[in-house]
Amino acid sequence: MTVIQETSAETEAEILGLYRAHLSKGRATLAELFGSHMETASEGAWLTTSDGERFLNAGGYGVFIMGARHPIVMEEVERQLRTHPTATRILLEPTVARAAEALVSVMPEGLDRVHFALSGAEAVETGLKLARAGGRKRTVSMRGGYHGKTLGALSATAKDVYQAPFRPLVPDFLHIPFGDTDALEAELKAHPGEVCVILEPVQGEGGVIIPPAGYLKRVEELVREYDGFLILDEVQSGFGRLGEWWGADIEGVIPDVLLTGKALGGGVLPVSAAVATRKAFRPFDKDPYVHTATFSGQPVLMAAVQGAIRAIKEERLVTRAMDLGARLLPRISEIAYRNIPELVVDVRGRGLLIGVELVEAGLAGELLIELFNHGVVANHSMNGSSVVRFTPPAVMSDVDVEFLLNSFDLATRDLVRGAATMPEGGN
């Protein structure tokens, strides 16, 4: 056992060195904060490190709604790998057609044209290009929203720290407050027929910001009134994460384009998609080469999509996400306000997207480390740095749920002890 541990430590040091040499020094430093652990295996709600430790994965930025290596997804992917993983993109290929059919079957009515991509940012770029091709040259996005870091997506991501090194960005982007329909109407009214609006039903990276009831429906009404173009970015909020197939379903909204990703590949492969109405998709229908990508719709990726949709349907994971969220949110809230009442600002969530907001960003970082020390992986929020975000899988068992809650209880108790011993005015 000692030899294994020493070998593991030597390997971890080697991998950390390779990160520094070839990937990112900052990422290596972050890894050291979490003990330089090296994840090597995963299954269901759990991941395993090189030294044999197991962690409940309540992070993954929303990818693992069906956990890791779900057997239905793996079955579909392995079958495709053995036969035809990558296509020429010249001939007809059945897997992409079936994947598109499956995805449309769970979309809001009227969204029936699909462009597959790899990342959420690519899906965002697709939506923005459809809007521009349709004559909407101005784009409105929401403060606190997160849409990715490619140039178009970054222009919509209203965060100065991400934008500043890359300016000038794409012109004619305006950022307004999330939830403010008056500000939105003013812009739409000033530029009728010219505005694309892109927003998330719930701002995940913003810190799990939930808009007022009726907001999404009012956004849709205003966009239609002033002949705008509506993109719902559901890369994180969609695919069952909120306890509905899509955040759009909560208020019966039908956008021009709905973006999905993260969980779309079943937690096995990277896949995203922009799904549009026929009218919105018309520029791509006219010319099949106007917007393409070599790996768009490749068979092995499409097998993962089919497996993911099959798994969610057969195991009723959307309902499971709603039920688990209804159990977790009040108990996480009760624990937070009992253990760290002076450090917590708010606990909020919908389905299995739950955020715990603390009084400062540094405490959020400390809570993430304490959670890790008690066997749970969670995430920070890139546009809401004081918020710890939980995106656990809908395949958690009752034992897993209790483990998560017990770990949160222990982590918050340790957090308050650490805060009590922190030197005044420092960290």
Tab-separated table of C-alpha atoms in Angstrom:
chain	number	residue	atom	x	y	z
A	1	MET	CA	0.000	0.000	0.000
A	2	THR	CA	2.838	2.398	0.865
A	3	VAL	CA	4.485	1.811	-2.524
A	4	ILE	CA	1.221	2.548	-4.332
A	5	GLN	CA	0.766	5.789	-2.402
A	6	GLU	CA	4.340	6.877	-3.129
A	7	THR	CA	3.929	6.047	-6.813
A	8	SER	CA	0.660	7.982	-6.858
A	9	ALA	CA	2.320	11.002	-5.234
A	10	GLU	CA	5.164	10.841	-7.745
A	11	THR	CA	2.669	10.651	-10.624
A	12	GLU	CA	0.645	13.587	-9.277
A	13	ALA	CA	3.815	15.671	-9.035
A	14	GLU	CA	4.716	14.731	-12.603
A	15	ILE	CA	1.255	15.668	-13.912
A	16	LEU	CA	1.342	18.950	-11.994
A	17	GLY	CA	4.689	19.697	-13.638
A	18	LEU	CA	3.272	18.938	-17.065
A	19	TYR	CA	0.363	21.331	-16.407
A	20	ARG	CA	2.869	24.052	-15.573
A	21	ALA	CA	5.070	23.284	-18.558
A	22	HIS	CA	2.447	22.814	-21.254
A	23	LEU	CA	-1.045	23.857	-20.104
A	24	SER	CA	-1.643	26.575	-17.512
A	25	LYS	CA	0.361	27.702	-14.500
A	26	GLY	CA	-2.808	29.186	-13.028
A	27	ARG	CA	-4.659	25.906	-13.393
A	28	ALA	CA	-1.769	24.118	-11.693
A	29	THR	CA	-1.919	26.549	-8.765
A	30	LEU	CA	-5.674	25.980	-8.456
A	31	ALA	CA	-5.116	22.221	-8.400
A	32	GLU	CA	-2.644	22.618	-5.535
A	33	LEU	CA	-5.331	24.345	-3.471
A	34	PHE	CA	-7.311	21.111	-3.723
A	35	GLY	CA	-4.361	18.945	-2.746
A	36	SER	CA	-3.146	18.143	-6.284
A	37	HIS	CA	-5.533	15.205	-6.483
A	38	MET	CA	-5.721	13.510	-9.873
A	39	GLU	CA	-9.083	12.139	-11.044
A	40	THR	CA	-8.715	8.857	-12.908
A	41	ALA	CA	-12.122	7.163	-12.958
A	42	SER	CA	-15.826	7.986	-12.690
A	43	GLU	CA	-19.160	6.220	-12.533
A	44	GLY	CA	-22.623	7.541	-11.757
A	45	ALA	CA	-22.481	10.321	-9.185
A	46	TRP	CA	-18.925	9.511	-8.091
A	47	LEU	CA	-15.362	10.086	-9.258
A	48	THR	CA	-12.203	8.373	-8.049
A	49	THR	CA	-8.696	9.795	-7.706
A	50	SER	CA	-5.364	8.108	-8.335
A	51	ASP	CA	-4.909	7.399	-4.628
A	52	GLY	CA	-8.290	5.625	-4.413
A	53	GLU	CA	-10.308	8.408	-2.782
A	54	ARG	CA	-13.918	8.829	-3.944
A	55	PHE	CA	-15.806	12.108	-4.292
A	56	LEU	CA	-19.455	12.841	-4.927
A	57	ASN	CA	-19.543	14.934	-8.101
A	58	ALA	CA	-21.948	17.829	-7.536
A	59	GLY	CA	-19.899	19.960	-9.949
A	60	GLY	CA	-18.890	19.459	-13.543
A	61	TYR	CA	-20.538	22.754	-14.571
A	62	GLY	CA	-23.818	21.043	-15.374
A	63	VAL	CA	-22.461	18.280	-17.617
A	64	PHE	CA	-23.449	15.284	-15.497
A	65	ILE	CA	-27.251	15.377	-15.227
A	66	MET	CA	-27.195	11.590	-15.845
A	67	GLY	CA	-23.942	11.034	-13.985
A	68	ALA	CA	-20.736	9.690	-15.489
A	69	ARG	CA	-20.578	6.794	-17.930
A	70	HIS	CA	-24.312	6.152	-17.935
A	71	PRO	CA	-24.759	2.603	-19.309
A	72	ILE	CA	-27.271	3.597	-21.997
A	73	VAL	CA	-24.982	6.336	-23.311
A	74	MET	CA	-21.937	4.089	-23.163
A	75	GLU	CA	-23.805	1.345	-25.027
A	76	GLU	CA	-24.684	3.713	-27.882
A	77	VAL	CA	-21.189	5.212	-28.073
A	78	GLU	CA	-19.379	1.874	-27.939
A	79	ARG	CA	-21.584	0.466	-30.699
A	80	GLN	CA	-20.818	3.460	-32.921
A	81	LEU	CA	-17.088	3.296	-32.160
A	82	ARG	CA	-17.009	-0.288	-33.384
A	83	THR	CA	-18.712	0.533	-36.697
A	84	HIS	CA	-18.335	4.110	-37.971
A	85	PRO	CA	-17.174	6.813	-35.507
A	86	THR	CA	-16.291	9.593	-37.982
A	87	ALA	CA	-18.056	10.426	-41.242
A	88	THR	CA	-16.982	12.112	-44.484
A	89	ARG	CA	-19.755	14.722	-44.197
A	90	ILE	CA	-20.365	14.279	-47.930
A	91	LEU	CA	-22.735	11.290	-47.951
A	92	LEU	CA	-25.934	10.826	-45.989
A	93	GLU	CA	-25.219	9.545	-42.472
A	94	PRO	CA	-28.101	8.123	-40.417
A	95	THR	CA	-26.809	8.756	-36.893
A	96	VAL	CA	-26.926	12.556	-37.160
A	97	ALA	CA	-30.412	12.439	-38.677
A	98	ARG	CA	-31.695	10.260	-35.836
A	99	ALA	CA	-29.995	12.448	-33.234
A	100	ALA	CA	-31.650	15.547	-34.688
A	101	GLU	CA	-35.015	13.782	-34.679
A	102	ALA	CA	-34.539	12.760	-31.038
A	103	LEU	CA	-33.518	16.264	-29.971
A	104	VAL	CA	-36.433	17.923	-31.755
A	105	SER	CA	-38.798	15.478	-30.024
A	106	VAL	CA	-38.048	17.088	-26.642
A	107	MET	CA	-37.898	20.718	-27.847
A	108	PRO	CA	-40.596	23.389	-27.481
A	109	GLU	CA	-43.007	23.278	-30.391
A	110	GLY	CA	-41.749	24.860	-33.599
A	111	LEU	CA	-38.036	24.356	-32.965
A	112	ASP	CA	-37.199	21.745	-35.580
A	113	ARG	CA	-33.963	22.754	-37.336
A	114	VAL	CA	-30.696	21.625	-35.723
A	115	HIS	CA	-27.049	22.591	-36.087
A	116	PHE	CA	-24.744	20.419	-33.971
A	117	ALA	CA	-21.433	21.682	-32.599
A	118	LEU	CA	-18.956	20.718	-29.871
A	119	SER	CA	-18.991	23.497	-27.253
A	120	GLY	CA	-21.577	25.819	-25.789
A	121	ALA	CA	-19.697	28.812	-27.183
A	122	GLU	CA	-19.957	27.349	-30.691
A	123	ALA	CA	-23.702	26.989	-30.237
A	124	VAL	CA	-23.859	30.632	-29.140
A	125	GLU	CA	-21.922	31.709	-32.221
A	126	THR	CA	-24.397	29.765	-34.365
A	127	GLY	CA	-27.342	31.554	-32.791
A	128	LEU	CA	-25.725	34.969	-33.159
A	129	LYS	CA	-24.909	34.280	-36.824
A	130	LEU	CA	-28.491	33.250	-37.533
A	131	ALA	CA	-29.665	36.504	-35.973
A	132	ARG	CA	-27.257	38.594	-38.058
A	133	ALA	CA	-28.114	36.702	-41.239
A	134	GLY	CA	-31.735	37.504	-40.493
A	135	GLY	CA	-31.055	41.234	-40.322
A	136	ARG	CA	-30.660	41.733	-36.535
A	137	LYS	CA	-27.348	43.577	-36.356
A	138	ARG	CA	-27.683	44.738	-32.740
A	139	THR	CA	-27.469	42.331	-29.804
A	140	VAL	CA	-28.750	42.751	-26.261
A	141	SER	CA	-27.497	40.447	-23.502
A	142	MET	CA	-27.879	40.575	-19.740
A	143	ARG	CA	-25.439	41.657	-17.062
A	144	GLY	CA	-24.260	38.622	-15.172
A	145	GLY	CA	-24.991	36.393	-18.145
A	146	TYR	CA	-22.424	33.924	-19.386
A	147	HIS	CA	-22.325	32.750	-23.001
A	148	GLY	CA	-18.736	31.626	-23.571
A	149	LYS	CA	-15.380	33.100	-24.520
A	150	THR	CA	-15.089	32.975	-28.316
A	151	LEU	CA	-15.255	36.507	-29.729
A	152	GLY	CA	-18.971	36.641	-30.475
A	153	ALA	CA	-19.961	34.782	-27.328
A	154	LEU	CA	-17.528	36.865	-25.278
A	155	SER	CA	-19.131	40.039	-26.625
A	156	ALA	CA	-22.381	38.801	-25.068
A	157	THR	CA	-20.692	37.764	-21.802
A	158	ALA	CA	-20.854	40.955	-19.761
A	159	LYS	CA	-17.753	40.520	-17.594
A	160	ASP	CA	-14.934	43.023	-17.928
A	161	VAL	CA	-12.206	40.703	-16.644
A	162	TYR	CA	-12.872	38.295	-19.529
A	163	GLN	CA	-13.399	40.965	-22.182
A	164	ALA	CA	-10.645	43.461	-21.433
A	165	PRO	CA	-7.631	41.576	-22.905
A	166	PHE	CA	-9.440	40.978	-26.204
A	167	ARG	CA	-11.031	44.306	-27.083
A	168	PRO	CA	-12.194	45.489	-29.520
A	169	LEU	CA	-14.854	42.803	-29.590
A	170	VAL	CA	-17.805	42.389	-31.966
A	171	PRO	CA	-19.561	45.769	-32.273
A	172	ASP	CA	-23.168	46.666	-31.424
A	173	PHE	CA	-23.576	44.642	-28.223
A	174	LEU	CA	-25.475	46.187	-25.304
A	175	HIS	CA	-25.703	44.766	-21.779
A	176	ILE	CA	-28.740	45.533	-19.623
A	177	PRO	CA	-29.855	44.330	-16.165
A	178	PHE	CA	-31.267	40.812	-15.971
A	179	GLY	CA	-34.950	41.032	-15.089
A	180	ASP	CA	-35.417	44.633	-16.315
A	181	THR	CA	-38.062	44.561	-19.040
A	182	ASP	CA	-38.291	48.367	-19.178
A	183	ALA	CA	-34.642	48.651	-20.255
A	184	LEU	CA	-35.212	45.891	-22.798
A	185	GLU	CA	-38.295	47.557	-24.250
A	186	ALA	CA	-36.461	50.866	-24.599
A	187	GLU	CA	-33.754	49.248	-26.740
A	188	LEU	CA	-36.188	47.223	-28.826
A	189	LYS	CA	-38.414	50.260	-29.378
A	190	ALA	CA	-35.447	52.399	-30.434
A	191	HIS	CA	-34.347	49.827	-33.031
A	192	PRO	CA	-37.375	47.886	-34.290
A	193	GLY	CA	-36.537	44.936	-36.496
A	194	GLU	CA	-32.815	45.186	-35.689
A	195	VAL	CA	-32.291	43.614	-32.253
A	196	CYS	CA	-31.293	40.120	-31.189
A	197	VAL	CA	-31.860	39.330	-27.501
A	198	ILE	CA	-29.827	36.527	-25.898
A	199	LEU	CA	-30.328	35.422	-22.301
A	200	GLU	CA	-30.391	32.456	-19.948
A	201	PRO	CA	-33.622	31.365	-18.221
A	202	VAL	CA	-31.546	31.076	-15.040
A	203	GLN	CA	-28.081	32.614	-14.899
A	204	GLY	CA	-25.870	29.709	-13.867
A	205	GLU	CA	-22.401	31.248	-13.980
A	206	GLY	CA	-23.959	34.480	-12.729
A	207	GLY	CA	-24.532	32.715	-9.421
A	208	VAL	CA	-27.844	30.914	-9.949
A	209	ILE	CA	-29.820	34.097	-10.530
A	210	ILE	CA	-33.517	33.350	-10.979
A	211	PRO	CA	-35.560	36.055	-12.746
A	212	PRO	CA	-38.923	37.333	-11.490
A	213	ALA	CA	-41.948	35.219	-12.370
A	214	GLY	CA	-43.238	36.130	-15.818
A	215	TYR	CA	-39.996	37.728	-16.939
A	216	LEU	CA	-39.161	35.281	-19.723
A	217	LYS	CA	-42.687	35.461	-21.125
A	218	ARG	CA	-42.581	39.256	-21.101
A	219	VAL	CA	-39.199	39.187	-22.891
A	220	GLU	CA	-40.738	36.996	-25.584
A	221	GLU	CA	-43.742	39.342	-25.948
A	222	LEU	CA	-41.507	42.407	-26.312
A	223	VAL	CA	-39.251	40.704	-28.853
A	224	ARG	CA	-42.263	39.764	-30.950
A	225	GLU	CA	-43.849	43.217	-30.612
A	226	TYR	CA	-40.749	44.941	-31.971
A	227	ASP	CA	-39.770	42.293	-34.546
A	228	GLY	CA	-36.665	41.161	-32.715
A	229	PHE	CA	-34.885	37.821	-32.547
A	230	LEU	CA	-34.837	35.744	-29.352
A	231	ILE	CA	-32.063	33.307	-28.362
A	232	LEU	CA	-32.411	31.297	-25.153
A	233	ASP	CA	-29.046	30.041	-23.945
A	234	GLU	CA	-29.886	26.770	-22.195
A	235	VAL	CA	-26.402	25.292	-22.417
A	236	GLN	CA	-26.386	24.927	-18.630
A	237	SER	CA	-30.044	25.321	-17.633
A	238	GLY	CA	-31.495	22.906	-20.196
A	239	PHE	CA	-31.692	19.152	-20.647
A	240	GLY	CA	-33.557	18.572	-17.380
A	241	ARG	CA	-31.284	20.566	-15.090
A	242	LEU	CA	-34.128	22.815	-13.813
A	243	GLY	CA	-36.613	19.986	-13.366
A	244	GLU	CA	-38.091	20.699	-16.796
A	245	TRP	CA	-36.660	19.700	-20.158
A	246	TRP	CA	-35.932	23.403	-20.773
A	247	GLY	CA	-36.189	26.623	-18.830
A	248	ALA	CA	-38.315	27.815	-21.750
A	249	ASP	CA	-40.970	25.278	-20.735
A	250	ILE	CA	-41.494	26.909	-17.328
A	251	GLU	CA	-43.307	29.880	-18.902
A	252	GLY	CA	-44.174	28.392	-22.274
A	253	VAL	CA	-41.639	30.469	-24.220
A	254	ILE	CA	-40.724	29.593	-27.802
A	255	PRO	CA	-37.533	31.385	-28.880
A	256	ASP	CA	-36.192	31.711	-32.410
A	257	VAL	CA	-33.169	29.669	-31.342
A	258	LEU	CA	-32.599	27.513	-28.262
A	259	LEU	CA	-29.016	26.578	-27.382
A	260	THR	CA	-28.090	23.372	-25.603
A	261	GLY	CA	-24.847	21.671	-24.641
A	262	LYS	CA	-22.961	20.368	-21.603
A	263	ALA	CA	-25.242	17.410	-20.750
A	264	LEU	CA	-26.245	16.853	-24.397
A	265	GLY	CA	-23.364	14.392	-24.864
A	266	GLY	CA	-24.538	12.332	-21.916
A	267	GLY	CA	-21.542	13.180	-19.750
A	268	VAL	CA	-19.391	11.135	-22.154
A	269	LEU	CA	-18.622	13.281	-25.211
A	270	PRO	CA	-18.633	17.040	-25.963
A	271	VAL	CA	-21.710	18.028	-27.980
A	272	SER	CA	-23.776	21.189	-28.297
A	273	ALA	CA	-26.552	22.329	-30.599
A	274	ALA	CA	-28.474	25.355	-31.780
A	275	VAL	CA	-32.091	24.425	-32.465
A	276	ALA	CA	-34.102	26.958	-34.470
A	277	THR	CA	-37.464	27.595	-36.034
A	278	ARG	CA	-37.695	27.092	-39.782
A	279	LYS	CA	-37.897	30.837	-40.332
A	280	ALA	CA	-34.814	31.567	-38.203
A	281	PHE	CA	-32.851	28.729	-39.829
A	282	ARG	CA	-33.604	29.869	-43.395
A	283	PRO	CA	-30.108	31.364	-44.071
A	284	PHE	CA	-28.536	27.949	-43.358
A	285	ASP	CA	-31.136	26.137	-45.454
A	286	LYS	CA	-30.258	28.244	-48.468
A	287	ASP	CA	-26.539	27.418	-48.439
A	288	PRO	CA	-25.254	24.244	-46.719
A	289	TYR	CA	-21.703	25.664	-46.636
A	290	VAL	CA	-22.407	29.058	-45.072
A	291	HIS	CA	-21.899	27.711	-41.521
A	292	THR	CA	-20.027	24.422	-41.137
A	293	ALA	CA	-17.554	22.596	-38.901
A	294	THR	CA	-15.570	19.440	-39.526
A	295	PHE	CA	-16.780	17.651	-36.404
A	296	SER	CA	-20.364	18.910	-36.434
A	297	GLY	CA	-22.696	15.922	-36.223
A	298	GLN	CA	-20.018	13.249	-36.296
A	299	PRO	CA	-21.521	9.768	-35.734
A	300	VAL	CA	-19.897	8.913	-32.406
A	301	LEU	CA	-21.072	12.239	-30.960
A	302	MET	CA	-24.560	11.699	-32.303
A	303	ALA	CA	-24.668	8.266	-30.712
A	304	ALA	CA	-24.008	9.974	-27.369
A	305	VAL	CA	-26.886	12.405	-28.000
A	306	GLN	CA	-29.282	9.575	-28.780
A	307	GLY	CA	-28.140	7.685	-25.695
A	308	ALA	CA	-28.501	10.745	-23.480
A	309	ILE	CA	-32.051	11.487	-24.611
A	310	ARG	CA	-32.975	7.806	-24.297
A	311	ALA	CA	-31.561	7.661	-20.758
A	312	ILE	CA	-33.427	10.750	-19.620
A	313	LYS	CA	-36.708	9.518	-21.058
A	314	GLU	CA	-36.461	5.912	-19.882
A	315	GLU	CA	-35.347	6.820	-16.359
A	316	ARG	CA	-37.584	9.908	-16.057
A	317	LEU	CA	-34.578	11.990	-15.016
A	318	VAL	CA	-36.324	15.320	-15.614
A	319	THR	CA	-38.891	14.437	-12.947
A	320	ARG	CA	-36.123	13.025	-10.795
A	321	ALA	CA	-34.222	16.337	-11.047
A	322	MET	CA	-37.316	18.223	-9.926
A	323	ASP	CA	-37.918	15.879	-6.996
A	324	LEU	CA	-34.282	15.850	-5.857
A	325	GLY	CA	-34.077	19.625	-6.115
A	326	ALA	CA	-37.215	19.971	-4.002
A	327	ARG	CA	-35.530	17.834	-1.344
A	328	LEU	CA	-32.086	19.400	-1.493
A	329	LEU	CA	-32.821	23.128	-1.646
A	330	PRO	CA	-34.669	23.513	1.680
A	331	ARG	CA	-32.207	21.292	3.520
A	332	ILE	CA	-29.139	23.061	2.102
A	333	SER	CA	-30.775	26.366	3.045
A	334	GLU	CA	-31.552	25.164	6.578
A	335	ILE	CA	-27.978	23.941	7.103
A	336	ALA	CA	-26.461	27.171	5.759
A	337	TYR	CA	-28.577	29.465	7.899
A	338	ARG	CA	-28.045	27.274	10.967
A	339	ASN	CA	-24.280	26.864	10.641
A	340	ILE	CA	-23.088	30.078	8.958
A	341	PRO	CA	-25.869	32.666	9.454
A	342	GLU	CA	-23.443	35.596	9.416
A	343	LEU	CA	-21.598	34.375	6.317
A	344	VAL	CA	-24.479	33.416	4.036
A	345	VAL	CA	-26.365	35.963	1.913
A	346	ASP	CA	-28.824	33.684	0.116
A	347	VAL	CA	-29.546	30.113	-0.894
A	348	ARG	CA	-31.479	29.727	-4.121
A	349	GLY	CA	-32.083	27.276	-6.882
A	350	ARG	CA	-34.357	25.485	-9.277
A	351	GLY	CA	-34.206	21.756	-9.843
A	352	LEU	CA	-30.607	20.588	-9.589
A	353	LEU	CA	-29.055	24.027	-10.100
A	354	ILE	CA	-28.467	25.358	-6.580
A	355	GLY	CA	-26.388	28.310	-5.407
A	356	VAL	CA	-25.146	29.315	-1.958
A	357	GLU	CA	-24.127	32.977	-1.889
A	358	LEU	CA	-21.638	34.061	0.761
A	359	VAL	CA	-20.687	37.526	1.919
A	360	GLU	CA	-17.428	37.531	-0.040
A	361	ALA	CA	-15.688	35.611	-2.800
A	362	GLY	CA	-12.868	34.389	-0.585
A	363	LEU	CA	-15.317	32.539	1.644
A	364	ALA	CA	-16.835	30.839	-1.395
A	365	GLY	CA	-13.381	29.553	-2.271
A	366	GLU	CA	-12.864	28.330	1.288
A	367	LEU	CA	-16.225	26.553	1.253
A	368	LEU	CA	-15.315	24.778	-1.983
A	369	ILE	CA	-12.135	23.493	-0.337
A	370	GLU	CA	-13.992	22.417	2.808
A	371	LEU	CA	-16.555	20.570	0.686
A	372	PHE	CA	-13.725	18.821	-1.107
A	373	ASN	CA	-12.165	17.888	2.233
A	374	HIS	CA	-15.466	16.182	3.040
A	375	GLY	CA	-15.743	14.308	-0.233
A	376	VAL	CA	-17.817	16.607	-2.458
A	377	VAL	CA	-16.856	18.407	-5.666
A	378	ALA	CA	-18.803	21.627	-6.350
A	379	ASN	CA	-18.129	24.682	-8.512
A	380	HIS	CA	-17.503	28.380	-8.194
A	381	SER	CA	-19.540	30.724	-10.388
A	382	MET	CA	-17.469	32.614	-12.943
A	383	ASN	CA	-19.710	35.693	-13.032
A	384	GLY	CA	-20.768	35.425	-9.409
A	385	SER	CA	-17.557	34.737	-7.522
A	386	SER	CA	-19.171	34.712	-4.066
A	387	VAL	CA	-21.530	31.861	-5.031
A	388	VAL	CA	-20.819	28.150	-4.582
A	389	ARG	CA	-22.824	26.220	-7.159
A	390	PHE	CA	-24.141	22.680	-6.920
A	391	THR	CA	-25.081	20.821	-10.116
A	392	PRO	CA	-25.449	17.232	-8.886
A	393	PRO	CA	-26.697	14.423	-11.131
A	394	ALA	CA	-30.295	13.236	-11.212
A	395	VAL	CA	-29.073	9.646	-10.740
A	396	MET	CA	-28.114	10.220	-7.094
A	397	SER	CA	-29.431	7.613	-4.699
A	398	ASP	CA	-30.959	8.464	-1.324
A	399	VAL	CA	-27.621	7.513	0.239
A	400	ASP	CA	-25.841	9.937	-2.114
A	401	VAL	CA	-28.247	12.731	-1.188
A	402	GLU	CA	-27.601	12.209	2.511
A	403	PHE	CA	-23.850	12.105	1.893
A	404	LEU	CA	-24.049	15.462	0.089
A	405	LEU	CA	-26.095	17.054	2.859
A	406	ASN	CA	-23.889	15.657	5.635
A	407	SER	CA	-20.771	16.858	3.823
A	408	PHE	CA	-22.269	20.330	3.407
A	409	ASP	CA	-23.108	20.357	7.120
A	410	LEU	CA	-19.538	19.425	8.071
A	411	ALA	CA	-18.015	21.826	5.522
A	412	THR	CA	-20.006	24.803	6.768
A	413	ARG	CA	-19.104	23.976	10.372
A	414	ASP	CA	-15.420	23.923	9.408
A	415	LEU	CA	-15.850	27.117	7.422
A	416	VAL	CA	-17.158	29.050	10.404
A	417	ARG	CA	-14.313	27.723	12.547
A	418	GLY	CA	-11.837	28.903	9.931
A	419	ALA	CA	-13.507	32.315	9.694
A	420	ALA	CA	-13.383	32.665	13.471
A	421	THR	CA	-9.617	32.092	13.536
A	422	MET	CA	-8.897	34.324	10.529
A	423	PRO	CA	-6.784	37.413	11.412
A	424	GLU	CA	-8.825	40.606	11.344
A	425	GLY	CA	-8.508	42.408	8.012
A	426	GLY	CA	-6.621	39.528	6.384
A	427	ASN	CA	-6.877	35.950	5.201
